[in-house]
N, CA and C of each residue as an Amber inpcrd file, in Angstrom:
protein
   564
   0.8470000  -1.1740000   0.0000000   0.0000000   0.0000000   0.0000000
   0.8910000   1.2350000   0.0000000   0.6760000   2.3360000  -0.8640000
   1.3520000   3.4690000  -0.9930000   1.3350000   3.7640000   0.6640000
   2.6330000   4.5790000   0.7290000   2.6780000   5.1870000   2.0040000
   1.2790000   6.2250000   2.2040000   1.0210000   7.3750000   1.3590000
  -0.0080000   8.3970000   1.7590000  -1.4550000   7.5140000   1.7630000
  -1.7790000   6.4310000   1.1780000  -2.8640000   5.8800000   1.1100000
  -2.4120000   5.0270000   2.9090000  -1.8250000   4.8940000   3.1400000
  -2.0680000   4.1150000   4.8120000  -1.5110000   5.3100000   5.3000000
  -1.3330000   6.1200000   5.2720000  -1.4040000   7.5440000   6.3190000
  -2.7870000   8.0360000   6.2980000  -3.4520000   7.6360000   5.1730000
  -5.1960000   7.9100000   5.4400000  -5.8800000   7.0430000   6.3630000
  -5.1820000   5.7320000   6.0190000  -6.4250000   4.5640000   6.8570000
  -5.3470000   4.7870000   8.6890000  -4.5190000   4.9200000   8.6630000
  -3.8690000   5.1220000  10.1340000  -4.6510000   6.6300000  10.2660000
  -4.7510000   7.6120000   9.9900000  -6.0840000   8.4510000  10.3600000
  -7.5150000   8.1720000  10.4970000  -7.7000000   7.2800000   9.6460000
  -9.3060000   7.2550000   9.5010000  -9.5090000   5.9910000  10.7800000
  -8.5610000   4.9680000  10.8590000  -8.5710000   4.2010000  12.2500000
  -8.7940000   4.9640000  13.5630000  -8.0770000   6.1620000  13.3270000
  -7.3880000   6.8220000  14.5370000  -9.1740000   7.2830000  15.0330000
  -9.5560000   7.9160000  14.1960000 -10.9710000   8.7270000  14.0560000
 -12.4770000   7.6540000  14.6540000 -11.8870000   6.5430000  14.3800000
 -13.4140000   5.9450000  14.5970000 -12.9540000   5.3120000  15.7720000
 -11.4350000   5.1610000  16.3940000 -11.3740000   4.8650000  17.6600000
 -11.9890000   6.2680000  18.5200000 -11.4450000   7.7160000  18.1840000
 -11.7490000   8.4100000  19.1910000 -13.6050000   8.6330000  19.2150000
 -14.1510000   8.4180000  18.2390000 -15.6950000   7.8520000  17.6410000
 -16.3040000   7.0080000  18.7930000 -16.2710000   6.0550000  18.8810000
 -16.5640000   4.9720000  19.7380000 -15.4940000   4.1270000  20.3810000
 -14.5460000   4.4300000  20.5800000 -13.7530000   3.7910000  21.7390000
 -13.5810000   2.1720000  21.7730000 -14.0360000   1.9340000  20.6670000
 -13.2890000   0.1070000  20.5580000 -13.2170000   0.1780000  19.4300000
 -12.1810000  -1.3070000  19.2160000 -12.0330000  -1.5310000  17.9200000
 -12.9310000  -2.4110000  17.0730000 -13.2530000  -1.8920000  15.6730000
 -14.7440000  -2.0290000  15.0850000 -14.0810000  -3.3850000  14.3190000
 -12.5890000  -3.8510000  14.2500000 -12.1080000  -4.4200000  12.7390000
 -12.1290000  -6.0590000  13.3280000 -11.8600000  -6.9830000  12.8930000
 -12.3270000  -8.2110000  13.0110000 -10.7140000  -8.7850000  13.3200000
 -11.4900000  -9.8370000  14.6540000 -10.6510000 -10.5600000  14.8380000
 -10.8220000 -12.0340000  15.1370000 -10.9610000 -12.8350000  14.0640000
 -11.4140000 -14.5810000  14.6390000 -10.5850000 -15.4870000  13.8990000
 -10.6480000 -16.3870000  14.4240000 -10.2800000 -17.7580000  13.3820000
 -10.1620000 -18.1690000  12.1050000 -11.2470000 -17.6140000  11.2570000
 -10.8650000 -17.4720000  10.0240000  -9.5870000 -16.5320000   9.5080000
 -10.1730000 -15.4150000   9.9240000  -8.6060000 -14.4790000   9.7600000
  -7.0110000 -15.2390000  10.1310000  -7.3050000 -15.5780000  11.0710000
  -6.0720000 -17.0140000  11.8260000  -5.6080000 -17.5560000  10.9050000
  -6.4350000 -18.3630000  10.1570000  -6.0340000 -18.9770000   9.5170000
  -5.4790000 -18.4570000   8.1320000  -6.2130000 -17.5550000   7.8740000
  -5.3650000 -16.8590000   6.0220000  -4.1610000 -16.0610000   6.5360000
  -4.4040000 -15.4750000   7.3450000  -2.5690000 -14.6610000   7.7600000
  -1.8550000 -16.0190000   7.5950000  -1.9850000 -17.1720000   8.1660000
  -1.0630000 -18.4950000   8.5030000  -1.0420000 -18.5700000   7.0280000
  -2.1780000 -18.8950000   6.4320000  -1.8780000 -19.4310000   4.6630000
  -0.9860000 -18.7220000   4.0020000  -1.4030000 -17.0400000   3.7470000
  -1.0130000 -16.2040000   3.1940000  -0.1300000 -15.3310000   3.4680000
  -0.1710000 -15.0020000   4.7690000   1.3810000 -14.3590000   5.5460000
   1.1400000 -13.1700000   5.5340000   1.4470000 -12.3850000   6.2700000
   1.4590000 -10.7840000   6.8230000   1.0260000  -9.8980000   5.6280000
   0.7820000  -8.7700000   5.4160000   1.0990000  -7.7130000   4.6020000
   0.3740000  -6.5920000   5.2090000   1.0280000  -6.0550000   6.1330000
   1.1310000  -4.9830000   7.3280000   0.8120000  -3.5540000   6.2910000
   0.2300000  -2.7540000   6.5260000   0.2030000  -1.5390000   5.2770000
   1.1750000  -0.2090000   6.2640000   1.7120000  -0.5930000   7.3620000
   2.1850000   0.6340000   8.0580000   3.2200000   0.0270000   9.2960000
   4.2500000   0.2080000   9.7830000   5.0670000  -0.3780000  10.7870000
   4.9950000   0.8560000  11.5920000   4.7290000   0.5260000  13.2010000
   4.2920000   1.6530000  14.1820000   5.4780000   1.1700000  15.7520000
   6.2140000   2.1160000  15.0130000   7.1290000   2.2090000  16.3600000
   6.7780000   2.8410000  17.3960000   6.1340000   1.9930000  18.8970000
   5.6560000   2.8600000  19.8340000   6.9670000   2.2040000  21.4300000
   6.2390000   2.7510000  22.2160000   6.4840000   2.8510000  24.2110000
   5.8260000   1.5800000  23.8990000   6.7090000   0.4880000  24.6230000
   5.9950000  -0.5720000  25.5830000   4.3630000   0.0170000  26.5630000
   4.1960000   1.0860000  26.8820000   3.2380000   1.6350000  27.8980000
   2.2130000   0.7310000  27.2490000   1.6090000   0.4130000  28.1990000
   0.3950000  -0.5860000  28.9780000  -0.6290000   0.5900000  28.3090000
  -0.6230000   1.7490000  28.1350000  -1.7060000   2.9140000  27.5990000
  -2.0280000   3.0660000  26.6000000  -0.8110000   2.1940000  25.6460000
  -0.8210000   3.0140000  24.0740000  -1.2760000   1.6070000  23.3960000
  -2.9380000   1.2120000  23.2170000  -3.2430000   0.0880000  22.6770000
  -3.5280000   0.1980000  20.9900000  -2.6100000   0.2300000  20.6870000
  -1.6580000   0.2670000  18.9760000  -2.5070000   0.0170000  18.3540000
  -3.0580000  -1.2340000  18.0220000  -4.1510000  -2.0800000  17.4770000
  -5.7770000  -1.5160000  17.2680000  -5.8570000  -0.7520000  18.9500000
  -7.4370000  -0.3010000  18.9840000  -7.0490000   1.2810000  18.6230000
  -5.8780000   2.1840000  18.5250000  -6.0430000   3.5830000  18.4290000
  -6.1880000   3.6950000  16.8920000  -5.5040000   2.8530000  16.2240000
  -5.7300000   2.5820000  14.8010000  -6.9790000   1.9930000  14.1640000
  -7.7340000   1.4870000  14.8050000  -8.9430000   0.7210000  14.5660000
  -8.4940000  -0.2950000  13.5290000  -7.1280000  -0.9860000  13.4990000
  -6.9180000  -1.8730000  12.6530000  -6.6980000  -3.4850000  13.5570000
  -6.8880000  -4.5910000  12.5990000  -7.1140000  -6.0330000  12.9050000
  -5.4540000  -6.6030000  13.0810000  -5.6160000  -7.8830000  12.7370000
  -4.5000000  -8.5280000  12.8880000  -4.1360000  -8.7400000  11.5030000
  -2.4540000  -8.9110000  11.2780000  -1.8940000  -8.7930000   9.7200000
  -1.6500000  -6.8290000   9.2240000  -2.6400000  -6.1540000   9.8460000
  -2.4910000  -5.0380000   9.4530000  -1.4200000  -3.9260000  10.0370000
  -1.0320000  -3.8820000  11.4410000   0.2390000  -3.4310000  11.7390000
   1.2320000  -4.0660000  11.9210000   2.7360000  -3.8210000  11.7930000
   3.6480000  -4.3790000  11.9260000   4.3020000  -3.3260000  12.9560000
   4.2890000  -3.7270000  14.4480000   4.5240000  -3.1110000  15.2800000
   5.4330000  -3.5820000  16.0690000   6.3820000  -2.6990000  16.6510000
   7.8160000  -2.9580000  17.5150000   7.6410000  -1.6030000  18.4560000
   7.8820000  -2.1300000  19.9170000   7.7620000  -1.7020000  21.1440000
   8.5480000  -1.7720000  22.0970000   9.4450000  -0.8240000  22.8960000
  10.1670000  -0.5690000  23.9160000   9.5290000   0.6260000  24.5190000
  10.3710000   0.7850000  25.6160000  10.4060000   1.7400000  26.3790000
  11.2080000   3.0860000  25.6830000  10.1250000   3.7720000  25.7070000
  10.1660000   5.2950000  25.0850000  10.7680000   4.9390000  23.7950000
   9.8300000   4.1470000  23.1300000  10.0780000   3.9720000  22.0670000
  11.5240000   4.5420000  20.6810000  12.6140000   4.2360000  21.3480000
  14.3390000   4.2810000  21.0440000  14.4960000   3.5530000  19.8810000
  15.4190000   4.0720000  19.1160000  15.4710000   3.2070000  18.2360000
  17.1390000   2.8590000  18.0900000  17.3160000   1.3990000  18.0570000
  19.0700000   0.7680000  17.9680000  18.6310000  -0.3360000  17.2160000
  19.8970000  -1.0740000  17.2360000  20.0570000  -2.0820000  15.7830000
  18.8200000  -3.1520000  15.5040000  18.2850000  -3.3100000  16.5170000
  16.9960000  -3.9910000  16.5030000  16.2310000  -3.8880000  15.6980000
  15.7100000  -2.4860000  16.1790000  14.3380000  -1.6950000  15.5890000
  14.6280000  -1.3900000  14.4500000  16.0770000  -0.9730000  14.0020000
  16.3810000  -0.7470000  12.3460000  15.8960000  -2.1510000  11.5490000
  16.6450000  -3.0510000  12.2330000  16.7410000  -4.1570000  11.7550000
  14.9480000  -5.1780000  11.2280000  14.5990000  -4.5040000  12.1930000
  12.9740000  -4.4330000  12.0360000  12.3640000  -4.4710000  11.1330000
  12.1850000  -3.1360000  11.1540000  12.1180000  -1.9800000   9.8800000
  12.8510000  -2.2020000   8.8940000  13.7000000  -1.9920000   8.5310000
  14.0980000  -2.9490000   7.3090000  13.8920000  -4.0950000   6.6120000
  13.2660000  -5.0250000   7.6600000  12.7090000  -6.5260000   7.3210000
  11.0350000  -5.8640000   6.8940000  10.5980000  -5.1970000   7.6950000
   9.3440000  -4.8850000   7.3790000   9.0870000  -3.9270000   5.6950000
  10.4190000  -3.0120000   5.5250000  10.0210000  -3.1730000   4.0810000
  10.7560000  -3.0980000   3.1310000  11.6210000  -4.1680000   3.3180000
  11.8910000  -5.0720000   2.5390000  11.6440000  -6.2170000   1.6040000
  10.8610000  -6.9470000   2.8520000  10.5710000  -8.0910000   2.5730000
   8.7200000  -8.3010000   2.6470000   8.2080000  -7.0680000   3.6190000
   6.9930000  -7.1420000   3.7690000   6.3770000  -6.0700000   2.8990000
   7.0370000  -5.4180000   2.0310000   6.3690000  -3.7550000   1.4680000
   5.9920000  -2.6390000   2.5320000   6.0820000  -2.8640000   3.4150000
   5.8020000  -1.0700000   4.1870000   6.1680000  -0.1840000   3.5900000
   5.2780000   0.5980000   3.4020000   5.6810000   2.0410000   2.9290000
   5.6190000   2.9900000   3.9210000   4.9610000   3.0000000   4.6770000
   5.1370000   3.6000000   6.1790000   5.4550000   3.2260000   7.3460000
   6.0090000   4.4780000   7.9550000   6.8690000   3.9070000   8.9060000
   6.4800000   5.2690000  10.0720000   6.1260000   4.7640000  11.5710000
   5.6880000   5.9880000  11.7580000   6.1390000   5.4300000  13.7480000
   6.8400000   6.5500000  14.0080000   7.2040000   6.1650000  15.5010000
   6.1540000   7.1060000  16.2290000   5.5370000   6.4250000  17.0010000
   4.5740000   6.8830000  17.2130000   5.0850000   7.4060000  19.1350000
   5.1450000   8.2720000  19.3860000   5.5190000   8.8560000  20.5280000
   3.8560000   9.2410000  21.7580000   3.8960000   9.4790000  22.7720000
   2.8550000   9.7780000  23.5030000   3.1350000  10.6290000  24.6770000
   2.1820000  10.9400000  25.1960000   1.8320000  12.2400000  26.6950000
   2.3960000  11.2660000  27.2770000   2.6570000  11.6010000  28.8420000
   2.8520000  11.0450000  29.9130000   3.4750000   9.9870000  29.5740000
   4.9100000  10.0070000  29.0020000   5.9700000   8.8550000  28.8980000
   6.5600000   8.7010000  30.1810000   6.9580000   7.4130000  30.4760000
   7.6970000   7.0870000  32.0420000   8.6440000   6.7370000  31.5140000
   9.3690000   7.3300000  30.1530000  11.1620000   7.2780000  29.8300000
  11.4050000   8.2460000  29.8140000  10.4890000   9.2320000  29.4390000
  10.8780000  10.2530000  29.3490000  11.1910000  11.4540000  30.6510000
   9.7990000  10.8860000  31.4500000  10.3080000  11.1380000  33.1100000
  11.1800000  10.9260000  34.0380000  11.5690000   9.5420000  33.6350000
  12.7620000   9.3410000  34.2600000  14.0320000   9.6270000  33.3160000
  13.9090000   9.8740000  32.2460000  15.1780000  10.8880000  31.9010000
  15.2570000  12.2290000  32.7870000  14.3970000  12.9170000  32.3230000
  14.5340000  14.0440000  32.9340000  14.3460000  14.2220000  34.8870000
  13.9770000  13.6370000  35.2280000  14.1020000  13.6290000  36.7030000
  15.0820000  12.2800000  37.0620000  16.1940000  12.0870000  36.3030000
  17.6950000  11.2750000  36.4830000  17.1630000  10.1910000  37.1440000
  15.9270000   9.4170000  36.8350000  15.9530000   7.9970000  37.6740000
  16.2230000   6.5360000  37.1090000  16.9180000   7.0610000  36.0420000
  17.3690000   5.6150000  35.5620000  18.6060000   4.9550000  35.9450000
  18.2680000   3.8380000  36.1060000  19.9610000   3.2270000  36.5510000
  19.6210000   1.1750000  35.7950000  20.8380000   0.6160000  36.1220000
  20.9790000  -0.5230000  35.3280000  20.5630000  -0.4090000  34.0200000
  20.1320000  -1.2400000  33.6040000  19.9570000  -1.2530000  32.0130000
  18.9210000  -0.3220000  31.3830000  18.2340000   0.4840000  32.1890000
  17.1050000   1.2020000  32.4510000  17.8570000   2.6600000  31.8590000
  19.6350000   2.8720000  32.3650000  20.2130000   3.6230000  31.4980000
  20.1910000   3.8350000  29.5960000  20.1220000   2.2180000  29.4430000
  20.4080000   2.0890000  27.8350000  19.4940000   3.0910000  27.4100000
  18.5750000   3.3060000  28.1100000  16.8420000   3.7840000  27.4980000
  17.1270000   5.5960000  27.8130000  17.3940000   5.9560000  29.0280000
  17.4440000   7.2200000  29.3410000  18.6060000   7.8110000  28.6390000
  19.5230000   7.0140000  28.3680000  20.9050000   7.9280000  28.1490000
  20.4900000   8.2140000  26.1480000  19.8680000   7.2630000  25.1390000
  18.7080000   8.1250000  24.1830000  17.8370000   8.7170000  24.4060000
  17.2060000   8.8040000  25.1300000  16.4810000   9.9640000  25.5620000
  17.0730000  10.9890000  25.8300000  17.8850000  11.4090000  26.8810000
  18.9060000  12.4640000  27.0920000  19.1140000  13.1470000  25.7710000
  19.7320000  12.0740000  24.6620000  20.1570000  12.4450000  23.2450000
  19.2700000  13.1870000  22.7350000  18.2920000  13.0960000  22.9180000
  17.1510000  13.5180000  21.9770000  16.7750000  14.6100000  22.6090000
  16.4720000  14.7050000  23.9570000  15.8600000  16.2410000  24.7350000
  16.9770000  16.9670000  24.6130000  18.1110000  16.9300000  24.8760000
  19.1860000  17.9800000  24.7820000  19.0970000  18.9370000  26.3480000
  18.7530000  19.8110000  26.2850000  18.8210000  20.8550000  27.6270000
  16.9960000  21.0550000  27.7540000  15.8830000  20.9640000  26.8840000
  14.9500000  20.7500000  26.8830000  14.6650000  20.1170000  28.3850000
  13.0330000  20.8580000  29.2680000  12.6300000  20.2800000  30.5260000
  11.3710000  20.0920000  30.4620000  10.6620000  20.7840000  29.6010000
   9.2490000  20.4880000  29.3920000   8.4910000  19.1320000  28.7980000
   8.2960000  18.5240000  29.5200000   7.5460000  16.9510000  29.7000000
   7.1290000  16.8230000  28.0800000   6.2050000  17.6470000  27.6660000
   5.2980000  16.9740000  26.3150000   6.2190000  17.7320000  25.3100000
   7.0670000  18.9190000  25.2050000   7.9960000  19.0760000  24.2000000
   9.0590000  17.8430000  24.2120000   9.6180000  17.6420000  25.2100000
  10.9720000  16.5240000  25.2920000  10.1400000  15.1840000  24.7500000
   9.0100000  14.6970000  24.7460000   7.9590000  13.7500000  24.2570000
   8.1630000  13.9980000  22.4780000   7.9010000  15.0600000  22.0850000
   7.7960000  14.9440000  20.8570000   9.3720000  15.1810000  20.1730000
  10.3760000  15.8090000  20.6580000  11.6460000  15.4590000  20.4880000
  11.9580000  14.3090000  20.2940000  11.8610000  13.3630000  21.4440000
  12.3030000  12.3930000  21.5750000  11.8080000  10.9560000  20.4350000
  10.8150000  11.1500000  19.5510000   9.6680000  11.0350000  19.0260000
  10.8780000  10.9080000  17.3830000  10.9720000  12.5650000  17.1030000
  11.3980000  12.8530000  16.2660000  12.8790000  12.3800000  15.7770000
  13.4330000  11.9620000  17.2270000  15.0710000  12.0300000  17.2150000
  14.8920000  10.0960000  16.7440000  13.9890000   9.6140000  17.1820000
  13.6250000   8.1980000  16.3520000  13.3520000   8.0610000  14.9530000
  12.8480000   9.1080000  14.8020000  12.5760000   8.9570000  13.1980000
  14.3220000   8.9230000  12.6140000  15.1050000  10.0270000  13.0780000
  15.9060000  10.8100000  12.4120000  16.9660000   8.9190000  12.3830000
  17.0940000   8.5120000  13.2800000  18.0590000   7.3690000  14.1150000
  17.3380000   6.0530000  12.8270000  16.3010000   6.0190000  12.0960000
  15.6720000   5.3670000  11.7180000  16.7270000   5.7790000  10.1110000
  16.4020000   6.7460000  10.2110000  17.0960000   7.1460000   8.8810000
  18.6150000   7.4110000   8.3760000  18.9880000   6.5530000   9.6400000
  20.6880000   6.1620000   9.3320000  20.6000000   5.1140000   8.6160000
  19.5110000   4.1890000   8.2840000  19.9160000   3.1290000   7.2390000
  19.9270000   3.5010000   5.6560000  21.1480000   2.7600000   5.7370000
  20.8160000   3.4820000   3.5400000  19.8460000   2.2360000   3.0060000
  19.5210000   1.5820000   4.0110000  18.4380000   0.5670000   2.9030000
  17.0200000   1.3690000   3.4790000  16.6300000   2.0070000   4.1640000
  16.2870000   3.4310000   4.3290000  15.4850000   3.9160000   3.7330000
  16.7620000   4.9710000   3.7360000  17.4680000   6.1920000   3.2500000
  16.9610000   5.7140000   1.4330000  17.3940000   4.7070000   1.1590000
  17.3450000   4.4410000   0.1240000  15.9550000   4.1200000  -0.7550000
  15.1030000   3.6860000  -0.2290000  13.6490000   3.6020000  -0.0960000
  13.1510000   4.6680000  -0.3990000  13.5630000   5.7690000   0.6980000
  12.7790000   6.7770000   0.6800000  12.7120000   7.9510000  -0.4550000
  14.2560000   7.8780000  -0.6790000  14.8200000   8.5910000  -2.1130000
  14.1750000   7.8680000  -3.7170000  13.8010000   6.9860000  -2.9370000
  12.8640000   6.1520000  -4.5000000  11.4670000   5.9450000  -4.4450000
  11.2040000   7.1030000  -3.2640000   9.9280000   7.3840000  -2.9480000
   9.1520000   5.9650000  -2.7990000   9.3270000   5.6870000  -1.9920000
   8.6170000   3.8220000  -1.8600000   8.6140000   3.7850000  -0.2910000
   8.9240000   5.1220000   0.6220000   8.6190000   4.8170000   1.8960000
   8.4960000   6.3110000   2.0050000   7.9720000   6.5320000   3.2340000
   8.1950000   7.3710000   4.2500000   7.8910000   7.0950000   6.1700000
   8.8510000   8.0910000   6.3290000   9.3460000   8.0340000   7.9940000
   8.8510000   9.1510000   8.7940000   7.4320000   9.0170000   9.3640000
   7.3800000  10.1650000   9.9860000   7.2950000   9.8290000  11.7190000
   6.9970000  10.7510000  12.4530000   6.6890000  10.9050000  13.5160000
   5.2410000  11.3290000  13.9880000   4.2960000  10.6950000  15.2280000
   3.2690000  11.2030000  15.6890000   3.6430000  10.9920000  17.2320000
   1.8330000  11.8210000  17.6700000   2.1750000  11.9300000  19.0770000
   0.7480000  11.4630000  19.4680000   0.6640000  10.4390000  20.1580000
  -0.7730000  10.0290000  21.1030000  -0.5470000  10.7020000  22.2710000
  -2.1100000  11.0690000  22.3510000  -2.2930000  11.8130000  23.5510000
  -3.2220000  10.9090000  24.4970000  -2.4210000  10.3840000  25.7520000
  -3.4230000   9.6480000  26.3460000  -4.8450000   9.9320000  26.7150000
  -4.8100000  11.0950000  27.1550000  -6.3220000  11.6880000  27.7700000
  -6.8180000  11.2800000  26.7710000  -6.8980000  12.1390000  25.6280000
  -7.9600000  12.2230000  24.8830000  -8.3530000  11.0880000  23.5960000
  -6.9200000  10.3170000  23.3070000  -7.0970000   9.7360000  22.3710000
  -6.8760000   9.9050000  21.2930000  -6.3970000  11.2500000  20.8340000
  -5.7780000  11.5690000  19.9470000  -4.4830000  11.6240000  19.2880000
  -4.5570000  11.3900000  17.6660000  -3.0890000  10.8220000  17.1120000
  -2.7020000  12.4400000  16.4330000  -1.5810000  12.8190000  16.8680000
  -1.2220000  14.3830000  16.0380000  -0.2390000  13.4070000  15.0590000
  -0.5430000  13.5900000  13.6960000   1.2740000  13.2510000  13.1080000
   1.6220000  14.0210000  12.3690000   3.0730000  14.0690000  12.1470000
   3.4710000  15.3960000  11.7480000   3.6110000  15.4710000  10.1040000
   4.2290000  16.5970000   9.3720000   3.8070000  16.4440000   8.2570000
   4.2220000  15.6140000   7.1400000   4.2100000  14.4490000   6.7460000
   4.3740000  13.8390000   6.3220000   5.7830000  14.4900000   4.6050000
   5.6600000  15.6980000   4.6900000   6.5320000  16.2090000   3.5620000
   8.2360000  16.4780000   4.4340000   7.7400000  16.1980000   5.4040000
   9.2560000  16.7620000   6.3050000  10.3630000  16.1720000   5.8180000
């Protein structure tokens, strides 16, 4: 699926979740079984926060087979998540690629109020990277957001995609309260 054609349906999902508050798209056994026959074909890969808040699946109003989603804490991106993403469209066609950032991050809090320690560092010390001298909670949120996209776009298999117009990499921001997806402009 063209990237701008699933930047519509990742809006128009977004819309009928904040609409009625569940997800309308189907999920049973039959479906089970044709993903198994037929195999994935994800129209969008959604880099989010592990957070227990950000239910990926229902803010999109999309089913199973339809996102190809990868999740940590404050959603960071290292060789993994490239590695991901690259498999995802590569081998799966994604044309979008969208790190999806949110309000009230608990990486981003404990960056900025220094409470990370053990491996809990790996996570804060990118974050750090990304806020810079920045203290304001929901600006350092969408920084941190953005500085994923940018970390995304050190791959030249990428990089390379994107220059052949066959992807794009943007950034959004869920807002827990309300439910709302801001994403940014997709020409950036």
């Amino acid at each position: 699926m063209h990237y701008l054609a699933a930047l519509e349906k990742l809006k128009k999902g977004s819309k009928l979740y904040l609409e009625c508050q569940s997800n309308p798209s189907i999920f049973h056994q039959d479906l089970r079984e044709e993903l198994k026959n037929k195999g994935q074909k994800p129209y969008a890969t959604i880099i989010t926060c592990s957070d227990s808040r950000v239910p990926v699946q229902h803010i999109f109003s999309s089913s199973m087979g339809e996102l190809f989603i990868i999740r940590n804490a404050g959603n960071v991106i290292g060789d993994f998540e490239i590695g991901s993403v690259e498999y995802a469209s590569e081998h799966l066609g994604v044309e979008l690629i969208v790190v999806l950032g949110h309000t009230h991050c608990g990486a981003v809090h404990s960056t900025l109020h220094n409470e990370g320690h053990s491996y809990i560092n790996a996570i804060t010390n990118k974050v750090a990277e990304a806020i810079g001298d920045e203290k304001d909670q929901r600006k350092c949120e969408v920084l941190n957001a953005r500085q994923s996209v940018e970390c995304l776009k050190a791959s030249e298999v990428l990089t390379r995609l994107e220059k052949e117009d066959k992807l794009r990499i943007i950034s959004a921001m869920y807002d827990i309260e309300s439910g709302e997806v801001i994403f940014d402009d997709i020409n950036k």
